[in-house]
Short mmCIF file of C-alpha atoms in Angstrom, two decimals:
data_model
loop_
_atom_site.label_atom_id
_atom_site.label_comp_id
_atom_site.label_asym_id
_atom_site.label_seq_id
_atom_site.Cartn_x
_atom_site.Cartn_y
_atom_site.Cartn_z
CA ASP R 1 118.77 84.97 101.99
CA ALA R 2 117.45 87.39 103.58
CA LYS R 3 116.76 90.51 101.86
CA THR R 4 116.23 94.37 103.10
CA THR R 5 114.37 96.93 102.18
CA GLN R 6 115.68 100.88 103.06
CA PRO R 7 114.05 104.16 102.03
CA PRO R 8 116.10 105.78 99.43
CA SER R 9 117.02 108.70 100.69
CA MET R 10 115.86 111.61 104.05
CA ASP R 11 116.47 114.59 106.08
CA CYS R 12 117.01 115.54 109.24
CA ALA R 13 117.96 119.02 110.55
CA GLU R 14 121.80 119.09 112.47
CA GLY R 15 121.75 118.65 115.86
CA ARG R 16 118.05 116.30 116.05
CA ALA R 17 117.61 112.40 116.18
CA ALA R 18 117.80 110.70 112.98
CA ASN R 19 115.88 107.61 112.56
CA LEU R 20 116.92 105.34 109.78
CA PRO R 21 114.34 102.45 109.47
CA CYS R 22 115.21 98.67 107.14
CA ASN R 23 112.67 96.02 106.93
CA HIS R 24 114.22 92.94 106.49
CA SER R 25 111.32 90.29 106.93
CA THR R 26 112.38 87.22 106.06
CA ILE R 27 115.15 86.99 108.17
CA SER R 28 115.80 83.39 109.69
CA GLY R 29 117.07 83.10 113.38
CA ASN R 30 120.54 83.37 113.16
CA GLU R 31 120.96 86.25 110.34
CA TYR R 32 122.10 89.18 112.60
CA VAL R 33 121.70 92.92 111.49
CA TYR R 34 124.42 95.39 110.33
CA TRP R 35 124.86 99.18 109.75
CA TYR R 36 127.55 100.59 107.39
CA ARG R 37 127.49 104.01 106.19
CA GLN R 38 129.66 105.42 103.46
CA ILE R 39 130.71 109.37 103.01
CA HIS R 40 130.98 110.17 99.07
CA SER R 41 134.37 108.43 97.69
CA GLN R 42 135.68 106.67 100.52
CA GLY R 43 135.19 103.34 101.64
CA PRO R 44 132.09 101.98 104.42
CA GLN R 45 132.52 102.84 107.60
CA TYR R 46 131.75 100.11 109.95
CA ILE R 47 128.59 101.33 112.64
CA ILE R 48 126.64 98.37 114.83
CA HIS R 49 125.81 95.38 114.71
CA GLY R 50 122.66 93.08 116.10
CA LEU R 51 120.71 89.55 116.83
CA LYS R 52 117.53 90.56 118.66
CA ASN R 53 118.46 92.76 121.40
CA ASN R 54 119.12 96.81 121.41
CA GLU R 55 122.81 97.49 121.24
CA THR R 56 124.41 100.75 121.93
CA ASN R 57 128.08 102.06 121.02
CA GLU R 58 129.44 105.58 120.94
CA MET R 59 128.09 106.02 117.41
CA ALA R 60 124.71 105.07 117.56
CA SER R 61 122.13 102.72 118.40
CA LEU R 62 120.05 99.69 117.28
CA ILE R 63 116.50 98.98 117.60
CA ILE R 64 115.48 95.38 116.24
CA THR R 65 111.57 94.67 116.88
CA GLU R 66 110.67 91.84 119.23
CA ASP R 67 109.67 89.74 115.91
CA ARG R 68 113.42 91.14 114.02
CA LYS R 69 111.66 91.87 111.01
CA SER R 70 112.07 95.03 111.00
CA SER R 71 115.07 97.49 112.78
CA THR R 72 115.98 101.43 113.22
CA LEU R 73 119.58 102.71 113.55
CA ILE R 74 119.12 106.53 115.10
CA LEU R 75 122.19 108.55 115.09
CA PRO R 76 120.91 110.92 118.22
CA HIS R 77 122.55 114.35 117.42
CA ALA R 78 123.44 114.24 113.80
CA THR R 79 125.87 116.28 112.47
CA LEU R 80 126.84 118.07 108.92
CA ARG R 81 129.44 115.19 108.69
CA ASP R 82 126.62 112.22 109.40
CA THR R 83 125.86 113.22 105.68
CA ALA R 84 126.43 109.57 104.21
CA VAL R 85 124.69 106.17 102.77
CA TYR R 86 123.81 104.40 105.51
CA TYR R 87 123.50 100.52 104.22
CA CYS R 88 121.51 97.86 106.46
CA ILE R 89 122.37 94.40 105.76
CA VAL R 90 121.37 90.92 107.05
CA ASP R 91 124.80 88.73 107.58
CA ARG R 92 124.44 86.13 104.94
CA ASP R 93 126.98 84.33 106.17
CA GLY R 94 128.71 84.49 109.86
CA ASN R 95 131.88 82.47 109.04
CA THR R 96 133.21 84.18 105.35
CA GLY R 97 131.77 87.76 106.52
CA LYS R 98 130.44 87.77 102.11
CA LEU R 99 127.75 90.54 103.21
CA ILE R 100 125.23 91.52 100.62
CA PHE R 101 125.27 95.38 100.03
CA GLY R 102 121.95 97.19 98.34
CA GLN R 103 121.74 100.70 97.83
CA GLY R 104 120.86 101.82 100.68
CA THR R 105 119.52 105.18 102.93
CA THR R 106 121.39 108.55 101.56
CA LEU R 107 120.84 110.75 104.71
CA GLN R 108 120.78 114.76 104.10
CA VAL R 109 121.45 116.31 107.26
CA LYS R 110 120.55 120.13 106.95
CA PRO R 111 122.12 122.77 109.24
CA ASP C 1 147.87 103.64 113.02
CA GLY C 2 146.55 100.47 111.65
CA GLY C 3 144.20 100.18 108.28
CA ILE C 4 143.77 99.25 105.08
CA THR C 5 145.62 101.06 102.33
CA GLN C 6 144.53 100.88 98.42
CA SER C 7 147.13 102.75 95.75
CA PRO C 8 146.55 104.63 93.60
CA LYS C 9 143.04 106.12 94.42
CA TYR C 10 142.53 107.32 90.07
CA LEU C 11 143.55 104.45 87.90
CA PHE C 12 143.79 105.43 84.08
CA ARG C 13 143.76 102.57 81.61
CA LYS C 14 143.27 102.17 77.78
CA GLU C 15 140.78 99.42 76.58
CA GLY C 16 142.51 96.25 76.20
CA GLN C 17 144.81 96.58 78.64
CA ASN C 18 144.93 94.28 82.51
CA VAL C 19 145.74 96.25 85.74
CA THR C 20 146.88 95.40 88.56
CA LEU C 21 145.27 97.17 92.16
CA SER C 22 146.86 97.05 94.88
CA CYS C 23 145.18 96.26 98.72
CA GLU C 24 148.01 96.23 101.66
CA GLN C 25 146.45 96.00 105.18
CA ASN C 26 148.43 95.84 108.69
CA LEU C 27 146.04 94.92 110.96
CA ASN C 28 147.00 91.16 110.74
CA HIS C 29 143.43 90.36 109.58
CA ASP C 30 143.36 86.51 108.15
CA ALA C 31 140.28 87.76 105.52
CA MET C 32 140.52 90.13 102.73
CA TYR C 33 137.72 90.83 100.28
CA TRP C 34 137.54 93.01 96.79
CA TYR C 35 134.12 94.40 95.81
CA ARG C 36 132.95 96.85 93.23
CA GLN C 37 130.59 99.93 93.59
CA ASP C 38 128.96 101.21 90.07
CA PRO C 39 127.32 104.86 90.68
CA GLY C 40 124.21 105.16 92.24
CA GLN C 41 124.96 100.88 93.18
CA GLY C 42 125.42 98.60 96.49
CA LEU C 43 128.18 96.98 96.62
CA ARG C 44 129.16 93.85 94.69
CA LEU C 45 131.53 90.79 95.90
CA ILE C 46 134.60 89.82 93.49
CA TYR C 47 136.63 87.22 95.59
CA TYR C 48 137.17 86.93 98.89
CA SER C 49 140.28 85.04 100.75
CA GLN C 50 139.89 83.41 103.77
CA ILE C 51 143.57 82.83 104.70
CA VAL C 52 146.90 82.43 102.58
CA ASN C 53 147.24 81.04 99.39
CA ASP C 54 143.77 80.16 98.99
CA PHE C 55 140.66 82.56 97.45
CA GLN C 56 136.52 81.78 96.68
CA LYS C 57 134.69 83.85 94.00
CA GLY C 58 132.49 86.43 94.71
CA ASP C 59 129.41 87.07 92.92
CA ILE C 60 130.74 88.78 89.88
CA ALA C 61 134.96 87.00 89.51
CA GLU C 62 134.48 87.13 86.15
CA GLY C 63 136.93 89.01 83.95
CA TYR C 64 139.16 89.43 87.32
CA SER C 65 141.78 87.50 88.99
CA VAL C 66 143.21 87.74 92.90
CA SER C 67 146.24 85.85 94.23
CA ARG C 68 147.19 85.80 98.49
CA GLU C 69 150.62 85.14 98.55
CA LYS C 70 150.90 86.99 102.10
CA LYS C 71 148.55 88.02 104.29
CA GLU C 72 149.17 91.63 104.45
CA SER C 73 148.45 91.65 100.66
CA PHE C 74 145.45 90.63 98.27
CA PRO C 75 145.97 92.75 94.85
CA LEU C 76 143.28 92.50 92.12
CA THR C 77 143.92 92.54 88.67
CA VAL C 78 141.18 93.27 86.11
CA THR C 79 141.84 92.31 82.89
CA SER C 80 140.62 92.58 79.23
CA ALA C 81 138.01 90.05 79.50
CA GLN C 82 136.23 92.41 81.72
CA LYS C 83 133.01 93.87 79.61
CA ASN C 84 132.71 97.40 82.49
CA PRO C 85 135.54 97.35 84.15
CA THR C 86 135.09 101.04 84.75
CA ALA C 87 133.78 101.94 88.51
CA PHE C 88 134.68 101.99 92.15
CA TYR C 89 136.63 98.99 93.75
CA LEU C 90 137.28 98.20 97.33
CA CYS C 91 139.08 96.49 99.12
CA ALA C 92 137.97 95.37 102.92
CA SER C 93 139.84 93.07 105.78
CA LYS C 94 138.20 91.37 109.02
CA VAL C 95 139.31 88.76 111.53
CA ARG C 96 138.20 85.14 111.16
CA THR C 97 136.34 85.06 114.21
CA ALA C 98 132.16 85.33 112.98
CA ARG C 99 130.06 88.37 112.96
CA ALA C 100 133.48 90.86 113.23
CA PRO C 101 132.87 93.57 111.10
CA LEU C 102 134.73 94.41 107.98
CA HIS C 103 137.36 97.20 107.95
CA PHE C 104 137.39 98.84 104.11
CA GLY C 105 139.89 101.00 102.00
CA ASN C 106 139.22 104.11 100.63
CA GLY C 107 139.68 102.44 97.45
CA THR C 108 140.62 102.88 93.69
CA ARG C 109 138.31 104.56 91.02
CA LEU C 110 138.85 102.76 87.62
CA THR C 111 138.57 104.64 83.98
CA VAL C 112 138.96 102.63 81.08
CA THR C 113 138.65 103.86 77.99
#
């Protein structure tokens, strides 16, 4: 199973872009990259996922390197409400949806 | 609004007692999951069910039991055999389509003393 490595914490100024990196150097060809976030004492919230092309939705953009060994989640204009733990996950089993959540990156958005 | 309801939000039990955590969803999802989260840690999968009357063990199933008699409901029982039951428990669901995202409830915080 592919593993992911994320920095334990990051800061971002309110209104600026937040760029959250993730390394997944052992990812295999059919594994997707997922991002979720968890605000304190709540359930995780799905953000975005992708295979090899860059993806964008109303919440964020996902940039995956050409060799697929790393990716970056971009929150274009961070707000205080984006303060959360962000999890980068490689899909271990797409059929069952069994995802491995590591410790993630705690993003602190500061005024 | 559709969603996942976990109740209660906080639960207190004495050691040696079994306790059942409720999870109900009205999203018409086939698959449901239970995760456990300890302070400062990621989520670990306890059990999951892809269809009514069927479920599979996750990575840390020992000391837990589940049932899936209805599509909407996936209760988790924390038995007295679970050595460290105090934790934050999260229920999730998804459609069975591959790659579909998980939808989570807001969790139940269980404290056993």
